[in-house]
Coordinates of N, CA and C in Angstrom, one line a residue:
X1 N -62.4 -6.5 -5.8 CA -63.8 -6.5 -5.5 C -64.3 -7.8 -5.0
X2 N -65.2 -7.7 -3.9 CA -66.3 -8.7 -3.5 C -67.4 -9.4 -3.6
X3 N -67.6 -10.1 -3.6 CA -69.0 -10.3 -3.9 C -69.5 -10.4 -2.1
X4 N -71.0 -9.8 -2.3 CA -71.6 -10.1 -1.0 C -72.0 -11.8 -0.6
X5 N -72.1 -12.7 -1.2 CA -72.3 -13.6 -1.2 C -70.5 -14.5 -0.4
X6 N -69.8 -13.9 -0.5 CA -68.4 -14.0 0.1 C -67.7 -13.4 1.1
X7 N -68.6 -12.6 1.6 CA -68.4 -11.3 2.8 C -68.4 -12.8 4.3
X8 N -67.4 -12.8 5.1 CA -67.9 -13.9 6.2 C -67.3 -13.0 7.4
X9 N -67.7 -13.4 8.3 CA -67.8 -13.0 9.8 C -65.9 -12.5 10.0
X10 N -65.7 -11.7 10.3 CA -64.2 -11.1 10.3 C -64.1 -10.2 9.6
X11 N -63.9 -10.1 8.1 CA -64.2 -10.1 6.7 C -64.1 -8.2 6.9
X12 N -63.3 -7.5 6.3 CA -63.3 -5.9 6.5 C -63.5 -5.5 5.0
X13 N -64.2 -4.2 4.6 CA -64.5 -3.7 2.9 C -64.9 -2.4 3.5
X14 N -64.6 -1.6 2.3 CA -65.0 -0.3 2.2 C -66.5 -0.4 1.7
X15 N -66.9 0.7 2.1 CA -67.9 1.0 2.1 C -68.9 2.6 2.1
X16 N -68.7 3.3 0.5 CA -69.0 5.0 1.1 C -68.0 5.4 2.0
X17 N -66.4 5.0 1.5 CA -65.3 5.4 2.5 C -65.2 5.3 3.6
X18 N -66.8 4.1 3.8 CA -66.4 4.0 5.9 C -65.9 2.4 5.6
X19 N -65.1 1.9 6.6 CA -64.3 0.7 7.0 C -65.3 0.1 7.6
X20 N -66.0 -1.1 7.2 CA -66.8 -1.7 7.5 C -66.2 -3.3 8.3
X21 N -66.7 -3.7 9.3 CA -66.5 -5.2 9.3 C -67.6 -6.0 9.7
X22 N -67.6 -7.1 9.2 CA -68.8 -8.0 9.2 C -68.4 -9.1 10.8
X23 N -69.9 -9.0 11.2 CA -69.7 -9.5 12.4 C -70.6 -11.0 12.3
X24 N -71.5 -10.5 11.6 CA -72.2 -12.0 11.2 C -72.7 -11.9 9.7
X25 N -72.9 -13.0 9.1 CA -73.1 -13.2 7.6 C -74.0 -14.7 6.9
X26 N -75.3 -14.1 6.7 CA -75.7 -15.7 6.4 C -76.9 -15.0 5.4
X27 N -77.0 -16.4 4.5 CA -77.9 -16.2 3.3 C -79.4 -16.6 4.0
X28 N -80.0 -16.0 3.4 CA -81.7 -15.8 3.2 C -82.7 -15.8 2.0
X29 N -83.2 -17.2 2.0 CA -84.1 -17.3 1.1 C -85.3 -16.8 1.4
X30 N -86.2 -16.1 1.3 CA -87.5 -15.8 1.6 C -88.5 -16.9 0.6
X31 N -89.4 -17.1 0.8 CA -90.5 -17.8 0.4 C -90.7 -17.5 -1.1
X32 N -90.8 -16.0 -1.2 CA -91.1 -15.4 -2.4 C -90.0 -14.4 -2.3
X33 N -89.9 -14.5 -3.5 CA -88.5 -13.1 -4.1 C -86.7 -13.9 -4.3
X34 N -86.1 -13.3 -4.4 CA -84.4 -13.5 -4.2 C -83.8 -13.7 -3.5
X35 N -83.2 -14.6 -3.2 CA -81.8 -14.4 -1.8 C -81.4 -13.4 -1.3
X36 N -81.3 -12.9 -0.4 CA -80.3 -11.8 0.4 C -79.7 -12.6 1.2
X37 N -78.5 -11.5 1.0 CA -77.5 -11.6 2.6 C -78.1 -11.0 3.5
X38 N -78.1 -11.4 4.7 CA -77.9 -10.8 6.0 C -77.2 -10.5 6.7
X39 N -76.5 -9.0 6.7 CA -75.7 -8.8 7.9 C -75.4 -8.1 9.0
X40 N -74.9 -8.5 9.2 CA -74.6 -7.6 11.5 C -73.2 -6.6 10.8
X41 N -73.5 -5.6 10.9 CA -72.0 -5.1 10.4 C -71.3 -3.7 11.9
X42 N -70.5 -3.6 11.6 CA -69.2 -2.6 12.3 C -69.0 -1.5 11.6
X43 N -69.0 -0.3 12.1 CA -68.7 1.1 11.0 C -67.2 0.9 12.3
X44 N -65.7 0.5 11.5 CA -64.7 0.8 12.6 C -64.0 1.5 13.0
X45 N -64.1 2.9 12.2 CA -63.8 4.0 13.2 C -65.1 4.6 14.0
X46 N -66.4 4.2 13.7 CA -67.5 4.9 14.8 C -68.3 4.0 15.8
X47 N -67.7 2.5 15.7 CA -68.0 1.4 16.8 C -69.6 1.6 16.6
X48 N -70.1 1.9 15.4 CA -71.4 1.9 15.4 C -72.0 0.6 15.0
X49 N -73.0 -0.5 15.5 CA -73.1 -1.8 14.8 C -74.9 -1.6 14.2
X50 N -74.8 -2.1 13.4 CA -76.3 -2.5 12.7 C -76.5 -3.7 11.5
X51 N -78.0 -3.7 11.6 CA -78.4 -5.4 10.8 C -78.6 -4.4 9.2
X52 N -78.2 -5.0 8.0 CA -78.6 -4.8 7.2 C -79.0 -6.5 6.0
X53 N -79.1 -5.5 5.4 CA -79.3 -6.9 3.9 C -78.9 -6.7 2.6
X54 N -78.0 -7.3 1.7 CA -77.5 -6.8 0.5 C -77.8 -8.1 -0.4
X55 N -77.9 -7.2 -1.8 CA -78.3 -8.9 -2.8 C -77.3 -9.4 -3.1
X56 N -77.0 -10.5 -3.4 CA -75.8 -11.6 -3.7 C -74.9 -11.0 -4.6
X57 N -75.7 -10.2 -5.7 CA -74.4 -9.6 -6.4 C -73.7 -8.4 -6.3
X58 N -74.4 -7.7 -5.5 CA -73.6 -7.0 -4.8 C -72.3 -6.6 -4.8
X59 N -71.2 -6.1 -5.2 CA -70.1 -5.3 -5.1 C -69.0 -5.0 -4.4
X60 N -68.1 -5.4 -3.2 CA -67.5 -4.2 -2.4 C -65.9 -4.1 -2.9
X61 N -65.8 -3.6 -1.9 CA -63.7 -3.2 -2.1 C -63.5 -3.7 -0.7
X62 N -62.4 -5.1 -0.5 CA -62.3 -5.6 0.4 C -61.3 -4.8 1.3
X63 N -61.2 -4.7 2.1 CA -60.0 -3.6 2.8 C -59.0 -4.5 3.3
X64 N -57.9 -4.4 2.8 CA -56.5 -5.9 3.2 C -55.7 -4.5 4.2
X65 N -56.1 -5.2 5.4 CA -55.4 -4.7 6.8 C -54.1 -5.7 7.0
X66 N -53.6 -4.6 7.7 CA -52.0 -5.5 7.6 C -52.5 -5.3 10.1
X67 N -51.2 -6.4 10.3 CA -51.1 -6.8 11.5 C -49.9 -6.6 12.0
X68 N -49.6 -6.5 13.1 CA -48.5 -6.3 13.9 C -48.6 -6.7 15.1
X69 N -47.6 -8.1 15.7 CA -47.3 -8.7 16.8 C -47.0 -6.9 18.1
X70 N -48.2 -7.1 18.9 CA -47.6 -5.7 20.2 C -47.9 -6.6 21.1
X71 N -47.7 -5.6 22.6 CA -48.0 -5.7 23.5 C -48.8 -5.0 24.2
X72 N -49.7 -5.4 24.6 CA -50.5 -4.6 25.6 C -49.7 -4.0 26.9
X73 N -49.4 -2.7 27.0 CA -48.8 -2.2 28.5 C -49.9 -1.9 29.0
X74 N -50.9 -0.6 29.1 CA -51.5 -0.2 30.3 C -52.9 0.6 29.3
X75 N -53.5 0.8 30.3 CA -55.1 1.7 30.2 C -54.4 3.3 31.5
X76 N -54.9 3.9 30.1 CA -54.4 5.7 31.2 C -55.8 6.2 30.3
X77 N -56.5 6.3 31.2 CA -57.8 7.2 31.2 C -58.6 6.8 29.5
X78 N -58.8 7.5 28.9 CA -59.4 6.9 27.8 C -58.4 6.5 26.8
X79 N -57.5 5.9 26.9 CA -56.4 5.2 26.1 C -56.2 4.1 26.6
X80 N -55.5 3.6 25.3 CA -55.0 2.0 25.6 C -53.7 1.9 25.0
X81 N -52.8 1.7 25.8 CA -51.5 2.1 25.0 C -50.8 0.8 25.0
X82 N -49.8 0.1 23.7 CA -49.9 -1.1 22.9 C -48.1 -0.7 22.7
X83 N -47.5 -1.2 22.7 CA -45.9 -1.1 22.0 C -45.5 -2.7 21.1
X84 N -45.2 -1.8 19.5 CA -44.8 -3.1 18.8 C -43.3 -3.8 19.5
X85 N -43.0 -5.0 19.4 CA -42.2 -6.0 19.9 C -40.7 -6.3 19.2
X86 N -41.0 -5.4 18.0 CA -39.7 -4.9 17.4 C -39.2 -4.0 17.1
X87 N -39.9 -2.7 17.3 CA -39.3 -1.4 17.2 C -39.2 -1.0 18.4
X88 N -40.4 -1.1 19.4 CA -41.0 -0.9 20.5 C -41.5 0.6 20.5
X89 N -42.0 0.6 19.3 CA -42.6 2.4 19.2 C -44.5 1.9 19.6
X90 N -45.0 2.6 20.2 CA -46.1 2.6 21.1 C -47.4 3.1 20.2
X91 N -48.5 2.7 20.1 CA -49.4 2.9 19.5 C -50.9 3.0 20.6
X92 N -51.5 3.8 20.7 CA -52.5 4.4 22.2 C -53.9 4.5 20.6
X93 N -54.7 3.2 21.4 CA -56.0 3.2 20.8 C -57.0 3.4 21.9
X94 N -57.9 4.5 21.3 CA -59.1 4.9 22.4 C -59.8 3.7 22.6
X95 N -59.9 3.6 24.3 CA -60.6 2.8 25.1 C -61.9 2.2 24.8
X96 N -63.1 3.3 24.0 CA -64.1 3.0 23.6 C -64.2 2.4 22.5
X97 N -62.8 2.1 21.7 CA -63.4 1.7 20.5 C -63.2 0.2 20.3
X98 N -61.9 -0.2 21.7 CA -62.1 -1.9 21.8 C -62.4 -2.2 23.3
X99 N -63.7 -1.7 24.0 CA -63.9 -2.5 25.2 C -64.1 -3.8 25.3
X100 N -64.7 -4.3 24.4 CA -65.2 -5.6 24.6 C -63.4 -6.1 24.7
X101 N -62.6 -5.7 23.6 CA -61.1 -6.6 23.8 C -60.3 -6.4 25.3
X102 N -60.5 -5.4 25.2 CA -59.8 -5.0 27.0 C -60.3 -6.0 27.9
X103 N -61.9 -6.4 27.6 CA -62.1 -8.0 28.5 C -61.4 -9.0 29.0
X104 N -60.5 -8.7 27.7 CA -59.7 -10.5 27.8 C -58.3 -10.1 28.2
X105 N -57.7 -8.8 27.7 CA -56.3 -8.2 28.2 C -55.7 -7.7 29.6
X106 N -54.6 -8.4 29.6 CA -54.2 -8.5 30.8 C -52.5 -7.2 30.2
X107 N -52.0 -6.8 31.5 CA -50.7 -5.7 31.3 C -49.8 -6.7 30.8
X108 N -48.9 -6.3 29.7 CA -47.6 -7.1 29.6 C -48.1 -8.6 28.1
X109 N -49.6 -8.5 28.2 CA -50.1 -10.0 27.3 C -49.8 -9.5 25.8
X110 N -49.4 -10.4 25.0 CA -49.2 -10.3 23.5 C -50.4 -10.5 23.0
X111 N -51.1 -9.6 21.7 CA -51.6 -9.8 21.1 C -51.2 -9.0 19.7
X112 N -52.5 -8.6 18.4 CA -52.0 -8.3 17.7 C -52.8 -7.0 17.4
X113 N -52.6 -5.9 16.9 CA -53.2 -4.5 16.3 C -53.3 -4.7 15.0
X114 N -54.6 -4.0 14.4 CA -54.6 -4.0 12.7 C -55.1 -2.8 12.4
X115 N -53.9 -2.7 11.4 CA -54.0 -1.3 10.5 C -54.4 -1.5 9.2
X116 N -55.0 -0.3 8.8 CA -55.4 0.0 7.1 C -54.7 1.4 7.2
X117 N -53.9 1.3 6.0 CA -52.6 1.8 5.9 C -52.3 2.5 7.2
X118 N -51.9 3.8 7.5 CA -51.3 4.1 8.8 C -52.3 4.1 10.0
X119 N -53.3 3.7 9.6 CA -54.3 4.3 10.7 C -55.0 3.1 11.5
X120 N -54.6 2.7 12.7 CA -54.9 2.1 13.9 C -56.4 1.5 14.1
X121 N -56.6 0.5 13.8 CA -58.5 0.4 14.0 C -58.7 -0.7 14.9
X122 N -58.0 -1.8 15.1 CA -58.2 -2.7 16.3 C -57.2 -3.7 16.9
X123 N -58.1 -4.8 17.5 CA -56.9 -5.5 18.3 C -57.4 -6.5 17.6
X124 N -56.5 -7.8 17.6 CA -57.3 -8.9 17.1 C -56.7 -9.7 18.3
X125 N -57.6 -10.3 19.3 CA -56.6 -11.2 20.4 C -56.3 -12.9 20.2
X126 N -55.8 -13.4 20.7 CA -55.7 -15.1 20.7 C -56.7 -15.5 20.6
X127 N -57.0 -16.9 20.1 CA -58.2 -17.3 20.5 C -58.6 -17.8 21.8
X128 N -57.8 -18.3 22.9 CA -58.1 -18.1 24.0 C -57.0 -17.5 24.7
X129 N -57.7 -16.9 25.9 CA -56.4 -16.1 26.9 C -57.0 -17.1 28.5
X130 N -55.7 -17.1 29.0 CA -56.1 -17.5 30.8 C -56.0 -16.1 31.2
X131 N -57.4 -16.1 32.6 CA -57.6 -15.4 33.4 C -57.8 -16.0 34.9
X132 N -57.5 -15.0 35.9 CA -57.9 -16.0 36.8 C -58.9 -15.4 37.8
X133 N -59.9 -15.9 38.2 CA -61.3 -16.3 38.9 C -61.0 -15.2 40.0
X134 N -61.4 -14.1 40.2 CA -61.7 -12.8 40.8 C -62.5 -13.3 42.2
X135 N -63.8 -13.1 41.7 CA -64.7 -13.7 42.8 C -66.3 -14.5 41.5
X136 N -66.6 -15.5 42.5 CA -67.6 -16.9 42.3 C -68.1 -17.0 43.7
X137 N -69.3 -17.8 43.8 CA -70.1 -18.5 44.8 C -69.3 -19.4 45.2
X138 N -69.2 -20.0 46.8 CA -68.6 -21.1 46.7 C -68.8 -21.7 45.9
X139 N -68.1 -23.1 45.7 CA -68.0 -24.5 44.7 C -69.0 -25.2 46.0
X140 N -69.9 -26.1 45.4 CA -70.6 -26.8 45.2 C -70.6 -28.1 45.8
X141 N -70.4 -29.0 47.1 CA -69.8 -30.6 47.0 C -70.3 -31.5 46.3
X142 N -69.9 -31.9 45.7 CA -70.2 -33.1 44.8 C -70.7 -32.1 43.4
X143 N -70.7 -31.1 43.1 CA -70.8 -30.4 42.3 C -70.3 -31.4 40.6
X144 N -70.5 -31.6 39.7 CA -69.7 -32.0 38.3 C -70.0 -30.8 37.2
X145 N -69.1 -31.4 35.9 CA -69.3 -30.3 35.1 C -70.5 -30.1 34.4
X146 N -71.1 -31.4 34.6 CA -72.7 -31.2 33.3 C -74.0 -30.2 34.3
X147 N -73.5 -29.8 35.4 CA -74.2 -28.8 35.9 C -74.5 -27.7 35.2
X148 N -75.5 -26.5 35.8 CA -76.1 -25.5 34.7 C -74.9 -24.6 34.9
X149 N -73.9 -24.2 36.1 CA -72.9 -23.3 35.9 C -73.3 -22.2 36.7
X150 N -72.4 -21.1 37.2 CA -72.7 -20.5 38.0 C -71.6 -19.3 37.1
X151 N -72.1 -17.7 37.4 CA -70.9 -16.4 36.8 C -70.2 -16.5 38.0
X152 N -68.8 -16.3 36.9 CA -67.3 -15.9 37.8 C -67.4 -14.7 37.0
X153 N -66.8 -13.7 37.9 CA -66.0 -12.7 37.4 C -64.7 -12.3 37.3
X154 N -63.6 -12.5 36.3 CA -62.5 -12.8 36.0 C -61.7 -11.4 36.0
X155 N -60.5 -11.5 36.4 CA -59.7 -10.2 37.4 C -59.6 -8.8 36.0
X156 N -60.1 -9.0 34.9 CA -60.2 -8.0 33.7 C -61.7 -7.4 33.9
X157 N -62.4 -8.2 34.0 CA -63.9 -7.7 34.7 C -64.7 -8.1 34.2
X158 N -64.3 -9.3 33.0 CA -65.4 -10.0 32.5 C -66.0 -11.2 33.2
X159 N -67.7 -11.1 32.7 CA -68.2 -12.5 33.4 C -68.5 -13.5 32.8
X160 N -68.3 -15.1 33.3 CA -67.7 -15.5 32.6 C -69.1 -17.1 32.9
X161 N -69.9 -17.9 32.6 CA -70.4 -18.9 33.4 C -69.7 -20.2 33.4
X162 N -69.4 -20.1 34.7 CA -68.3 -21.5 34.8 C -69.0 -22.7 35.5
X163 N -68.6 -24.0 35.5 CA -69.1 -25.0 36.3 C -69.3 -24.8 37.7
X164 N -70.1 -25.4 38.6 CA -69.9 -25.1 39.6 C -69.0 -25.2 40.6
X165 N -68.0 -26.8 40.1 CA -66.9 -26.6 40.8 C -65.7 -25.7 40.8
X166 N -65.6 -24.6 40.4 CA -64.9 -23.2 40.2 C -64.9 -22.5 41.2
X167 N -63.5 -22.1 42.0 CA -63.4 -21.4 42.6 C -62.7 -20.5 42.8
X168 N -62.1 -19.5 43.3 CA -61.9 -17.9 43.6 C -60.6 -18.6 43.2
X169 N -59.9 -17.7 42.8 CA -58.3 -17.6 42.7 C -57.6 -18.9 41.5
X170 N -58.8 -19.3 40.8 CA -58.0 -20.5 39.7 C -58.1 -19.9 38.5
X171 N -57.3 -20.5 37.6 CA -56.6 -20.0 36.6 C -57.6 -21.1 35.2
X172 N -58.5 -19.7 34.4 CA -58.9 -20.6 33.5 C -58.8 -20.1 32.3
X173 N -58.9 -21.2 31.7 CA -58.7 -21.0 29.8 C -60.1 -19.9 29.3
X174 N -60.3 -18.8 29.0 CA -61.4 -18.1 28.5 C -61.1 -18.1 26.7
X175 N -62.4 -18.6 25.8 CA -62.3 -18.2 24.7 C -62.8 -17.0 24.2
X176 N -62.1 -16.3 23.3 CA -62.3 -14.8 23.0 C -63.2 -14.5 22.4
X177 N -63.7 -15.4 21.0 CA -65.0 -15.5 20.2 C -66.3 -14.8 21.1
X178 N -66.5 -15.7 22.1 CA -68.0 -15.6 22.5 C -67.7 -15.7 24.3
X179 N -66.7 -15.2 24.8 CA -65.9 -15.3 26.4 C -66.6 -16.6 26.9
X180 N -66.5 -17.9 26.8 CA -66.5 -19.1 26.8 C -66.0 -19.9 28.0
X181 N -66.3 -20.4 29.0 CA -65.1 -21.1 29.6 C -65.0 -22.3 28.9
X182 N -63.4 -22.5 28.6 CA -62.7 -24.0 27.9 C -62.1 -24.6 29.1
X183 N -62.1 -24.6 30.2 CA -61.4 -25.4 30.8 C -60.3 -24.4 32.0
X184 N -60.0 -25.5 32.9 CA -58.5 -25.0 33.5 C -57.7 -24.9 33.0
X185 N -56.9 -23.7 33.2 CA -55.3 -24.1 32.4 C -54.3 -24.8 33.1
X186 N -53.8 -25.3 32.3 CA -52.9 -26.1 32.4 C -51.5 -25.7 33.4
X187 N -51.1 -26.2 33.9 CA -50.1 -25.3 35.4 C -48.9 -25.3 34.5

């Protein structure tokens, strides 16, 4: 068991037998009354998200998901089909339940799947992946990086705000947290 006061951003628990995960987690003093948590939470088989609040002592059953090194192979219609890297037996998780992760996935890239016991619930990716620059505005002359930035759209189809010297066809470091540009990658 958990205490809510120990629930942090990642963080998976049962909950009335739904699979919960916490997407954000911070304490609240109010002026008058008790502390609450506040949380952003994940129902993860119904990709449903909402804000709640629980009191510090609070209760849960943490859910210890196990991981497996796969591979992303392909998207076929509302599937995403994944093969582990040592059996090579194939695991197809519905499209709708990790779009935001398909952002950053590219055909053939390593990441990882997590299960609670047999049953399939997500992807968890690197913390950054390189993508490369789809289409941008031209670059800028004399353009530097402390400019305000301009959206690239990166060849997976996420957008991304890059400096303004960025342009079509370069290869950049994207963080997965919050789709970030970190920089060029490295050749």
């Amino acid at each position: 068991m958990i205490s809510a006061t120990d629930l942090r951003a990642g963080m998976t628990f049962l909950q009335n037998d739904d699979l919960i995960r916490v997407l954000e987690a911070s304490h609240h003093k109010p002026g008058k009354g008790n502390t609450v948590m506040r949380m952003k939470l994940r129902n993860v088989r119904t990709g449903s998200t909402y804000d709640t609040t629980f009191r510090p002592d609070e209760k849960f059953e943490q859910a210890y998901l196990e991981t497996k090194e796969v591979q992303y192979l392909y998207q076929m219609d509302a599937t995403a089909v994944f093969m582990d890297l040592e059996t090579y037996e194939q695991y197809e998780i519905p499209v709708d339940s990790i779009t935001n992760e398909l952002l950053y996935l590219l055909n053939n890239m390593n990441c990882k799947i997590q299960f609670f016991g047999s049953e399939v619930i997500g992807v968890e990716l690197p913390s950054t992946v390189v993508l490369t620059v789809e289409e941008t505005q031209p670059s800028i002359k004399g353009a530097t990086v402390t400019g305000s930035g301009k959206p690239a759209t990166m060849e997976t189809g996420l957008v991304v705000n890059v400096p303004d010297f960025i342009e079509a066809g370069e290869k950049l470091e994207i963080g997965t947290a919050d789709g970030s540009y970190k920089g060029r990658a490295s050749k």
